[in-house]
Amino acid sequence: MTIPNTIKTITCIGAGYVGGPTMAVIAQKCPHIKVNVVDINPDRIAAWNDSNLNSLPVYEPGLAEVVEEARGRNLFFSTEIDDGIREAEMIFISVNTPTKDYGLGKGMAADLKYVELCARQIARVAESDKIVVEKSTLPVRTAESIRTILEAEGNGQQFKVLSNPEFLAEGTAIADLYAPDRVLIGGEQDEEGQKSIQALADIYANWVNRENIITTRLWSSELSKLTANAFLAQRISSINAISALCEKTGADVDEIARAIGADTRIGSKFLKSSVGFGGSCFQKDILNLVYLCRHFNLPEVADYWEQVVKMNDYQKHRFAKQIIDSLFNSVSGKKIAFLGWAFKKDTNDTRESAAIYVAKELMLDKAEIHVFDPKVTKERIVEDLKNVAASKAEFKAMKKLIHFHDEPYPAMNEAHAIAILTEWDEFKTYDWSSIYNNMLKPAFVFDGRNILNSAKMDELGFRYKGVGK
Ligand code: NAD
Ligand code: UDX
């Protein structure tokens, strides 16, 4: 197989939250490499090409500047997938791998249909040897399936498959890509496999220290990604489990997090108790891990990890229930302001956001929900509710109860309660005294992110309730 000493052209299939920012940073840091980002979704590609940088499909601090620098120079967004495949020596697959919603493994396994389609397209179209890089998060041993498809469907070209999972977190994607804790590359142990690993490592070495580029076998790399997300999410479920006990006992969960996080063996990060983790990765990847464990007949291991997701569901439910209980056991006809809808601050992504589930539970009790989020569109919120509605009738009922605001203060005027679902920094700067004056009394605040000062809020007259307090 021909493996060039230096890669000159790469193509990434999938222009989403990972493909877009990752390739933009590679293009910025490697002006000598031509970077094509291709996608089947023409609207997404048009948005990436929009001259108005506020219209990029992904909101990430610093992303617009990177795109502005590299786009049209050596970074190109296009729907011409076949051309991108033909031109590149290295092809990244960065398409979505959602939880399967049909058939075998429904609700647990990762749906690999988009990855498989990519592999078939690469095999069909390639006119020269290619290094194919798994950037999407995949179950362990997927590379084997990709290789089988490439070999069976190809026209005699040779392929090497690498695993290069992405560890960026949304909201800090650019900072994470600039200075990753590590870059992980898994490949085969033969000479061509090792040469392929080196070709990819050389790209990252343009800005990442070689010591931070870890190389492993293929299966270890694939499984490391699922394991990393499972460990991170486990920390949140662990502290959230303790938050429930804090609420019963008078201990304060933030003080506990500080106390235990000071132990260097535990560490201080990812100990922030909250209304529950969201995002497109944690739940999906843990369920996938659970499915794999069951598949390999390891029910105890599967149950152990599944509990992380169950605890998260419990946390979202507990938050909604606390609102209903506090508002005298009914929220019917009551105005509840939602500050934030995104699954975390500094992103417009709402996938699996706790806000969606809390809103649904309150609306089932007939609450009027008034949402303000600085980056999330009304259309997105409606789509989120549609996705979680049990029936058309339920969706219709929810649409009647949800209201959208472009400004924060009208969302809270004459509200019975405010629920903070996302930790946007601007929420801390609001004039809470005038908000209090314009609310119905008693004025409740349920802080699902513990971002406000509880003593100050009490002083202003609010009935303030944080998570684990
Ligand atoms: P996304 O949904 O934002 O983007 C995926 C893109 O792939 C979409 O634009 C879609 O149109 C495109 N696509 C799907 N099938 C295609 C095909 N056959 N040809 C061309 N384009 C196609 O998803 P994402 O958040 O970027 O995630 C991508 C992968 O990266 C997933 O496996 C995810 O688990 C993983 N990941 C995500 C994050 C994150 O923070 N979002 C972090 C690390 C890893
Ligand atoms: C995660 C992983 O962090 C990242 O490495 C991986 O590549 C993709 O999945 P992401 O989902 O984008 O990233 O964001 P993350 O910062 O991990 O937050 C996930 C959720 O956990 C958010 O809803 C966040 O608010 C919540 N969270 C995070 C907490 O509730 N408490 C914490 O201490 C940290």
Coordinates of C-alpha atoms and ligand atoms in Angstrom, one line a residue:
M1 CA 0.0 0.0 0.0
T2 CA 1.2 3.5 -0.8
I3 CA 1.4 5.7 2.3
P4 CA 2.8 9.1 1.6
N5 CA 5.5 10.5 3.8
T6 CA 3.6 13.7 4.2
I7 CA -0.1 14.1 3.9
K8 CA -1.1 17.0 1.6
T9 CA -4.9 16.6 1.4
I10 CA -7.4 15.4 3.9
T11 CA -11.2 15.1 3.7
C12 CA -13.5 14.9 6.6
I13 CA -17.0 13.3 6.0
G14 CA -19.4 15.0 8.5
A15 CA -19.5 18.8 9.1
G16 CA -21.0 18.7 12.6
Y17 CA -20.0 19.7 16.0
V18 CA -16.8 17.6 15.7
G19 CA -16.0 17.6 12.0
G20 CA -16.4 21.4 11.6
P21 CA -14.3 22.7 14.6
T22 CA -11.7 19.9 14.4
M23 CA -11.0 20.4 10.7
A24 CA -11.0 24.2 11.0
V25 CA -8.2 23.9 13.6
I26 CA -6.2 21.4 11.6
A27 CA -6.5 23.8 8.6
Q28 CA -5.4 26.8 10.7
K29 CA -2.4 25.0 12.2
C30 CA -1.4 23.2 9.0
P31 CA -1.6 25.7 6.1
H32 CA 0.4 23.3 3.9
I33 CA -2.5 20.7 4.1
K34 CA -5.7 21.1 2.1
V35 CA -8.6 20.3 4.3
N36 CA -12.0 19.4 2.7
V37 CA -15.1 19.1 4.9
V38 CA -18.0 17.4 3.2
D39 CA -21.5 16.6 4.3
I40 CA -24.8 15.4 2.8
N41 CA -26.7 18.2 4.4
P42 CA -26.6 21.2 1.9
D43 CA -28.0 23.6 4.5
R44 CA -25.2 22.8 6.9
I45 CA -22.6 23.3 4.2
A46 CA -24.2 26.6 3.1
A47 CA -24.1 27.8 6.7
W48 CA -20.4 26.9 7.0
N49 CA -19.8 28.9 3.8
D50 CA -21.9 31.9 4.9
S51 CA -20.0 35.1 4.7
N52 CA -21.8 36.2 7.9
L53 CA -19.7 34.3 10.6
N54 CA -22.6 34.6 13.1
S55 CA -24.5 32.1 10.9
L56 CA -22.1 29.2 11.2
P57 CA -24.1 26.1 12.2
V58 CA -22.0 25.5 15.3
Y59 CA -21.6 28.1 18.0
E60 CA -18.2 27.8 19.8
P61 CA -16.2 30.6 21.3
G62 CA -13.3 31.4 19.0
L63 CA -14.5 29.2 16.1
A64 CA -15.6 32.0 13.8
E65 CA -12.1 33.5 13.9
V66 CA -10.5 30.2 13.0
V67 CA -12.9 29.7 10.1
E68 CA -12.3 33.2 8.9
E69 CA -8.6 32.7 8.8
A70 CA -8.5 29.3 7.0
R71 CA -11.7 29.2 4.9
G72 CA -11.0 29.6 1.2
R73 CA -7.2 29.3 1.9
N74 CA -6.9 25.6 2.7
L75 CA -10.2 24.9 4.3
F76 CA -13.2 24.1 2.1
F77 CA -16.8 23.1 2.9
S78 CA -18.7 21.2 0.2
T79 CA -21.4 18.7 -0.6
E80 CA -19.2 17.1 -3.2
I81 CA -18.4 14.0 -1.2
D82 CA -17.1 11.9 -4.1
D83 CA -14.6 14.6 -5.1
G84 CA -13.4 14.9 -1.5
I85 CA -12.8 11.2 -1.3
R86 CA -10.9 11.0 -4.6
E87 CA -8.7 13.9 -3.8
A88 CA -7.6 13.0 -0.2
E89 CA -4.8 10.7 0.9
M90 CA -6.5 10.5 4.4
I91 CA -10.2 10.5 5.1
F92 CA -11.8 11.2 8.4
I93 CA -15.2 9.8 9.2
S94 CA -16.9 12.2 11.6
V95 CA -20.6 11.4 11.1
N96 CA -23.2 11.0 13.8
T97 CA -23.5 7.7 15.6
P98 CA -26.8 8.1 17.6
T99 CA -28.4 5.5 19.8
K100 CA -30.4 3.1 17.6
D101 CA -34.1 3.8 17.6
Y102 CA -35.2 0.7 15.9
G103 CA -34.7 -3.1 15.7
L104 CA -32.0 -5.0 17.5
G105 CA -30.3 -3.0 20.2
K106 CA -33.0 -0.3 20.1
G107 CA -32.4 2.3 22.7
M108 CA -28.9 1.0 23.6
A109 CA -26.6 0.2 20.7
A110 CA -25.0 2.8 18.5
D111 CA -26.5 3.2 15.1
L112 CA -23.7 2.7 12.7
K113 CA -25.6 3.1 9.5
Y114 CA -24.0 6.5 8.6
V115 CA -20.5 5.2 9.3
E116 CA -21.3 2.1 7.1
L117 CA -22.6 4.3 4.3
C118 CA -19.3 6.3 4.4
A119 CA -17.2 3.2 4.2
R120 CA -19.2 2.0 1.2
Q121 CA -18.9 5.3 -0.5
I122 CA -15.2 5.5 0.1
A123 CA -14.7 2.0 -1.3
R124 CA -16.8 2.7 -4.3
V125 CA -15.3 6.0 -5.2
A126 CA -11.6 5.7 -4.2
E127 CA -9.1 5.6 -7.1
S128 CA -6.0 5.4 -5.0
D129 CA -5.0 3.9 -1.6
K130 CA -6.4 5.7 1.5
I131 CA -5.9 6.0 5.2
V132 CA -9.4 6.0 6.7
V133 CA -9.6 7.6 10.2
E134 CA -12.5 6.9 12.6
K135 CA -13.1 10.2 14.3
S136 CA -16.7 9.4 15.3
T137 CA -17.1 7.6 18.6
L138 CA -17.6 3.9 17.8
P139 CA -18.1 0.6 19.6
V140 CA -14.9 -1.5 20.0
R141 CA -14.0 -3.5 16.9
T142 CA -15.9 -1.3 14.5
A143 CA -12.6 -0.8 12.5
E144 CA -12.9 -4.5 11.6
S145 CA -16.3 -3.9 10.0
I146 CA -15.1 -0.9 8.2
R147 CA -12.1 -2.8 6.9
T148 CA -14.3 -5.6 5.7
I149 CA -16.6 -3.2 3.8
L150 CA -13.6 -1.4 2.3
E151 CA -12.0 -4.6 1.1
A152 CA -15.2 -6.2 -0.1
E153 CA -16.6 -3.2 -2.0
G154 CA -13.4 -1.6 -3.2
N155 CA -11.9 -1.7 -6.7
G156 CA -8.5 -3.1 -5.7
Q157 CA -7.3 0.0 -3.8
Q158 CA -5.7 -0.6 -0.4
F159 CA -6.9 0.9 2.9
K160 CA -5.6 1.3 6.4
V161 CA -8.1 2.1 9.2
L162 CA -7.0 4.2 12.2
S163 CA -9.0 5.1 15.3
N164 CA -8.5 8.7 16.4
P165 CA -11.4 9.5 18.8
E166 CA -12.1 13.2 19.6
F167 CA -12.1 14.3 23.2
L168 CA -13.2 18.0 22.8
A169 CA -16.0 19.2 24.9
E170 CA -18.5 21.6 23.4
G171 CA -18.3 25.2 24.6
T172 CA -14.5 24.8 24.9
A173 CA -13.9 23.0 21.6
I174 CA -11.3 25.4 20.2
A175 CA -9.3 25.6 23.5
D176 CA -9.5 21.8 23.8
L177 CA -8.3 21.4 20.2
Y178 CA -5.5 23.9 20.6
A179 CA -4.2 22.2 23.7
P180 CA -5.5 18.7 24.0
D181 CA -4.6 16.7 27.2
R182 CA -3.7 14.0 24.7
V183 CA -4.3 12.9 21.1
L184 CA -5.1 9.2 20.8
I185 CA -4.3 7.2 17.7
G186 CA -4.9 3.5 17.4
G187 CA -3.8 1.4 14.5
E188 CA -2.6 -2.0 13.4
Q189 CA 0.7 -3.3 14.5
D190 CA 2.1 -4.2 11.1
E191 CA 4.5 -1.9 9.2
E192 CA 1.8 -0.2 7.2
G193 CA -0.3 0.3 10.2
Q194 CA 2.6 1.9 12.1
K195 CA 3.4 4.1 9.1
S196 CA -0.3 5.3 8.9
I197 CA -0.2 6.1 12.6
Q198 CA 2.9 8.2 12.0
A199 CA 1.3 10.0 9.1
L200 CA -1.6 11.1 11.3
A201 CA 0.7 11.9 14.3
D202 CA 2.8 14.1 12.1
I203 CA -0.3 16.2 11.3
Y204 CA -1.1 16.8 15.0
A205 CA 2.6 17.4 15.8
N206 CA 2.3 20.7 13.9
W207 CA 1.0 22.1 17.2
V208 CA 0.7 19.3 19.8
N209 CA 3.8 18.0 21.7
R210 CA 4.8 14.5 20.7
E211 CA 4.6 13.3 24.3
N212 CA 0.9 14.1 24.3
I213 CA 0.3 11.9 21.2
I214 CA -0.5 8.5 22.5
T215 CA -0.5 5.6 20.1
T216 CA -2.2 2.2 20.9
R217 CA -3.7 -0.8 19.2
L218 CA -7.0 -0.3 17.4
W219 CA -9.3 -1.9 19.9
S220 CA -7.8 0.0 22.8
S221 CA -8.2 3.3 21.1
E222 CA -11.9 2.6 20.3
L223 CA -12.7 1.4 23.8
S224 CA -10.8 4.2 25.4
K225 CA -13.2 6.8 24.1
L226 CA -16.3 5.0 25.5
T227 CA -14.4 4.5 28.8
A228 CA -13.4 8.1 29.1
N229 CA -17.0 9.3 28.7
A230 CA -18.3 6.6 31.1
F231 CA -15.7 7.7 33.8
L232 CA -16.5 11.4 33.3
A233 CA -20.3 10.9 33.4
Q234 CA -19.9 8.6 36.4
R235 CA -18.3 11.4 38.4
I236 CA -21.3 13.6 37.7
S237 CA -23.8 10.9 38.7
S238 CA -21.7 10.2 41.8
I239 CA -21.8 13.8 43.0
N240 CA -25.5 14.1 42.0
A241 CA -26.3 11.0 44.1
I242 CA -24.7 12.7 47.1
S243 CA -26.7 15.9 46.3
A244 CA -29.9 14.0 47.1
L245 CA -28.5 13.0 50.4
C246 CA -27.3 16.5 51.1
E247 CA -30.8 17.8 50.6
K248 CA -32.1 15.4 53.3
T249 CA -29.3 16.1 55.8
G250 CA -28.3 19.8 55.5
A251 CA -24.9 19.1 54.1
D252 CA -23.9 21.3 51.2
V253 CA -22.9 19.5 48.0
D254 CA -20.6 22.3 46.7
E255 CA -18.7 22.2 50.0
I256 CA -18.4 18.5 49.7
A257 CA -17.1 18.7 46.1
R258 CA -14.5 21.2 47.3
A259 CA -13.4 19.0 50.2
I260 CA -13.1 15.8 48.3
G261 CA -11.8 17.4 45.1
A262 CA -8.7 18.6 47.1
D263 CA -7.6 15.0 47.3
T264 CA -5.3 14.7 44.4
R265 CA -6.3 11.1 43.8
I266 CA -9.9 12.4 43.2
G267 CA -9.2 15.8 41.6
S268 CA -11.4 18.9 41.5
K269 CA -12.8 18.7 38.0
F270 CA -16.2 17.3 37.0
L271 CA -17.6 17.4 40.5
K272 CA -20.2 20.1 39.9
S273 CA -23.6 18.9 41.0
S274 CA -26.3 19.8 38.6
V275 CA -29.8 19.1 37.3
G276 CA -28.1 16.3 35.3
F277 CA -25.7 15.9 32.5
G278 CA -26.8 16.3 28.9
G279 CA -25.1 16.5 25.6
S280 CA -25.0 14.2 22.6
C281 CA -22.2 11.9 24.0
F282 CA -22.5 10.7 27.6
Q283 CA -25.8 8.9 27.6
K284 CA -25.3 7.5 24.1
D285 CA -21.8 6.3 24.8
I286 CA -22.6 4.7 28.2
L287 CA -25.7 2.9 26.7
N288 CA -23.5 1.7 23.9
L289 CA -20.9 0.4 26.5
V290 CA -23.8 -1.3 28.4
Y291 CA -25.0 -2.9 25.2
L292 CA -21.5 -4.2 24.4
C293 CA -21.1 -5.7 27.9
R294 CA -24.4 -7.5 27.6
H295 CA -23.4 -8.7 24.1
F296 CA -20.2 -10.2 25.6
N297 CA -22.3 -11.7 28.4
L298 CA -21.0 -9.5 31.2
P299 CA -24.3 -8.6 32.9
E300 CA -22.7 -7.3 36.2
V301 CA -20.5 -4.9 34.3
A302 CA -23.4 -3.8 32.1
D303 CA -25.6 -3.1 35.2
Y304 CA -22.8 -1.2 36.9
W305 CA -22.5 1.3 34.1
E306 CA -26.2 1.5 33.4
Q307 CA -26.7 2.9 36.9
V308 CA -24.8 6.1 35.8
V309 CA -27.6 6.8 33.3
K310 CA -30.4 5.8 35.7
M311 CA -29.0 8.2 38.3
N312 CA -29.0 11.0 35.8
D313 CA -32.6 10.3 34.8
Y314 CA -33.4 10.4 38.6
Q315 CA -31.7 13.7 39.0
K316 CA -33.7 15.4 36.2
H317 CA -36.9 13.9 37.6
R318 CA -36.0 15.0 41.2
F319 CA -35.5 18.6 40.0
A320 CA -38.9 18.7 38.2
K321 CA -40.6 17.1 41.2
Q322 CA -39.0 19.6 43.6
I323 CA -40.5 22.4 41.6
I324 CA -43.9 20.9 41.6
D325 CA -43.7 20.0 45.3
S326 CA -42.5 23.5 46.3
L327 CA -45.2 25.2 44.2
F328 CA -47.8 23.7 46.5
N329 CA -48.1 20.4 44.6
S330 CA -49.4 21.8 41.3
V331 CA -47.9 23.9 38.6
S332 CA -51.1 23.9 36.5
G333 CA -51.5 27.3 34.8
K334 CA -48.4 28.7 36.6
K335 CA -45.7 30.6 34.7
I336 CA -42.3 29.1 35.1
A337 CA -39.4 30.9 33.5
F338 CA -36.6 28.7 32.1
L339 CA -33.2 30.4 32.0
G340 CA -31.2 28.3 29.5
W341 CA -32.1 25.5 27.2
A342 CA -28.7 24.4 25.9
F343 CA -27.1 21.4 27.6
K344 CA -24.2 23.6 28.9
K345 CA -23.1 27.2 28.5
D346 CA -21.3 28.5 25.4
T347 CA -23.0 26.2 22.9
N348 CA -26.1 26.2 20.9
D349 CA -26.4 22.4 21.1
T350 CA -29.4 21.1 23.0
R351 CA -29.1 17.4 22.4
E352 CA -30.2 15.5 25.6
S353 CA -30.3 18.7 27.5
A354 CA -31.8 18.3 31.0
A355 CA -34.1 21.3 30.2
I356 CA -36.1 19.3 27.7
Y357 CA -37.0 16.6 30.2
V358 CA -37.7 19.0 33.1
A359 CA -39.9 21.1 30.8
K360 CA -41.8 18.0 29.6
E361 CA -42.4 16.8 33.2
L362 CA -43.7 20.3 34.2
M363 CA -45.9 20.6 31.1
L364 CA -47.4 17.2 31.8
D365 CA -48.6 18.9 35.0
K366 CA -49.8 21.8 32.8
A367 CA -47.2 24.4 33.6
E368 CA -46.7 27.4 31.2
I369 CA -43.0 27.3 30.4
H370 CA -41.3 30.6 29.3
V371 CA -37.8 30.0 27.8
F372 CA -34.9 32.3 27.3
D373 CA -31.6 31.0 26.0
P374 CA -29.0 33.4 24.5
K375 CA -28.1 31.0 21.7
V376 CA -30.9 28.5 21.1
T377 CA -33.6 29.1 18.5
K378 CA -37.3 28.6 19.0
E379 CA -37.3 26.1 16.1
R380 CA -34.7 24.0 17.9
I381 CA -36.8 23.9 21.1
V382 CA -39.9 22.9 19.3
E383 CA -38.0 20.1 17.6
D384 CA -36.6 18.9 21.0
L385 CA -40.1 18.7 22.4
K386 CA -41.3 16.8 19.3
N387 CA -38.6 14.3 19.8
V388 CA -39.6 13.5 23.4
A389 CA -43.4 13.7 23.0
A390 CA -45.0 10.3 23.5
S391 CA -47.7 11.1 20.9
K392 CA -48.9 13.8 18.5
A393 CA -51.5 14.8 21.1
E394 CA -48.9 15.3 23.7
F395 CA -46.7 17.3 21.4
K396 CA -49.7 19.5 20.5
A397 CA -50.4 20.1 24.2
M398 CA -46.8 21.0 24.9
K399 CA -46.7 23.4 22.0
K400 CA -49.6 25.3 23.6
L401 CA -47.7 25.5 26.9
I402 CA -44.3 26.6 25.7
H403 CA -43.4 30.3 25.1
F404 CA -40.2 31.8 23.7
H405 CA -38.4 35.0 24.6
D406 CA -35.6 36.9 22.9
E407 CA -35.0 38.9 26.0
P408 CA -34.6 37.5 29.6
Y409 CA -36.7 39.9 31.6
P410 CA -40.1 39.4 29.9
A411 CA -39.6 35.7 30.4
M412 CA -39.5 36.2 34.2
N413 CA -42.2 39.0 34.6
E414 CA -45.0 37.8 36.8
A415 CA -43.6 34.3 36.9
H416 CA -44.3 32.1 39.9
A417 CA -40.9 30.5 39.6
I418 CA -37.6 30.6 37.8
A419 CA -35.6 27.5 36.9
I420 CA -32.0 27.8 35.8
L421 CA -31.1 25.0 33.4
T422 CA -27.9 26.2 31.8
E423 CA -25.0 28.0 33.5
W424 CA -24.7 30.9 31.1
D425 CA -22.5 33.6 32.7
E426 CA -24.9 36.4 31.8
F427 CA -27.5 35.0 34.2
K428 CA -25.2 35.9 37.1
T429 CA -25.2 39.6 36.0
Y430 CA -28.9 40.1 36.0
D431 CA -30.6 42.7 38.2
W432 CA -32.1 40.1 40.6
S433 CA -33.6 42.7 42.8
S434 CA -35.9 44.1 40.0
I435 CA -36.6 40.6 38.8
Y436 CA -37.8 39.8 42.4
N437 CA -40.1 42.9 42.3
N438 CA -41.7 41.8 39.1
M439 CA -42.5 38.3 40.1
L440 CA -45.5 36.8 41.8
K441 CA -44.9 36.0 45.5
P442 CA -43.5 33.9 47.0
A443 CA -40.9 34.2 44.3
F444 CA -39.1 30.8 43.8
V445 CA -35.8 30.2 42.1
F446 CA -34.6 26.7 41.4
D447 CA -31.0 26.9 40.5
G448 CA -30.2 23.7 38.6
R449 CA -26.6 24.8 38.2
N450 CA -25.8 26.4 41.5
I451 CA -24.5 29.6 39.9
L452 CA -26.2 32.2 42.0
N453 CA -25.2 33.2 45.5
S454 CA -27.8 31.6 47.8
A455 CA -27.3 34.0 50.7
K456 CA -27.8 37.0 48.5
M457 CA -30.9 35.5 46.8
D458 CA -32.4 34.8 50.3
E459 CA -31.6 38.3 51.3
L460 CA -33.5 39.7 48.3
G461 CA -36.5 37.7 49.4
F462 CA -36.4 34.8 47.0
R463 CA -37.2 31.3 48.0
Y464 CA -34.0 30.0 46.6
K465 CA -33.2 26.3 46.1
G466 CA -30.0 25.0 44.7
V467 CA -29.1 21.4 43.8
G468 CA -27.8 19.5 46.9
K469 CA -28.5 22.4 49.2
Ligands
NAD1 P1 -23.4 16.0 14.2 O1 -24.7 15.4 14.1 O2 -23.2 17.4 14.7 O3 -22.6 15.9 12.8 C1 -22.6 14.8 12.0 C2 -22.7 15.2 10.5 O4 -22.5 14.1 9.7 C3 -24.1 15.8 10.1 O5 -23.9 17.1 9.6 C4 -24.6 14.8 9.0 O6 -25.3 15.5 8.0 C5 -23.3 14.2 8.5 N1 -23.5 13.0 7.8 C6 -24.2 11.9 8.3 N2 -24.1 10.9 7.4 C7 -23.3 11.3 6.4 C8 -22.9 10.7 5.2 N3 -23.1 9.5 4.8 N4 -22.1 11.5 4.3 C9 -21.8 12.8 4.6 N5 -22.2 13.4 5.8 C10 -23.0 12.7 6.6 O7 -22.5 15.0 15.1 P2 -21.2 15.4 16.0 O8 -21.7 15.9 17.3 O9 -20.3 16.1 15.2 O10 -20.7 13.9 16.3 C11 -20.0 13.2 15.3 C12 -19.3 12.0 16.0 O11 -18.3 12.5 16.9 C13 -20.2 11.1 16.8 O12 -19.8 9.8 16.7 C14 -20.0 11.6 18.3 O13 -20.3 10.6 19.2 C15 -18.5 11.9 18.2 N6 -18.1 13.0 19.2 C16 -18.9 14.1 19.4 C17 -18.5 15.0 20.3 C18 -19.3 16.2 20.6 O14 -19.0 16.9 21.6 N7 -20.4 16.5 19.9 C19 -17.3 14.9 21.0 C20 -16.5 13.8 20.7 C21 -16.9 12.8 19.8
UDX2 C1 -18.2 15.3 26.7 C2 -16.7 15.0 27.2 O1 -16.4 15.9 28.2 C3 -15.8 15.2 26.0 O2 -14.5 14.8 26.4 C4 -16.3 14.2 24.9 O3 -15.4 14.4 23.8 C5 -17.7 14.6 24.5 O4 -18.5 14.5 25.6 P1 -19.6 17.5 26.2 O5 -20.7 16.6 26.3 O6 -19.4 18.4 25.0 O7 -18.2 16.7 26.3 O8 -19.5 18.5 27.5 P2 -19.1 18.3 29.0 O9 -18.4 19.4 29.4 O10 -18.5 16.9 29.3 O11 -20.5 18.3 29.8 C6 -21.5 17.3 29.6 C7 -22.6 17.5 30.6 O12 -22.2 17.3 31.9 C8 -23.2 18.9 30.5 O13 -24.6 18.9 30.6 C9 -22.6 19.6 31.8 O14 -23.3 20.7 32.2 C10 -22.6 18.4 32.7 N1 -21.6 18.6 33.8 C11 -20.3 18.6 33.5 C12 -22.1 18.6 35.1 O15 -23.3 18.5 35.4 N2 -21.1 18.7 36.1 C13 -19.8 18.7 35.9 O16 -19.0 18.8 36.8 C14 -19.4 18.7 34.5

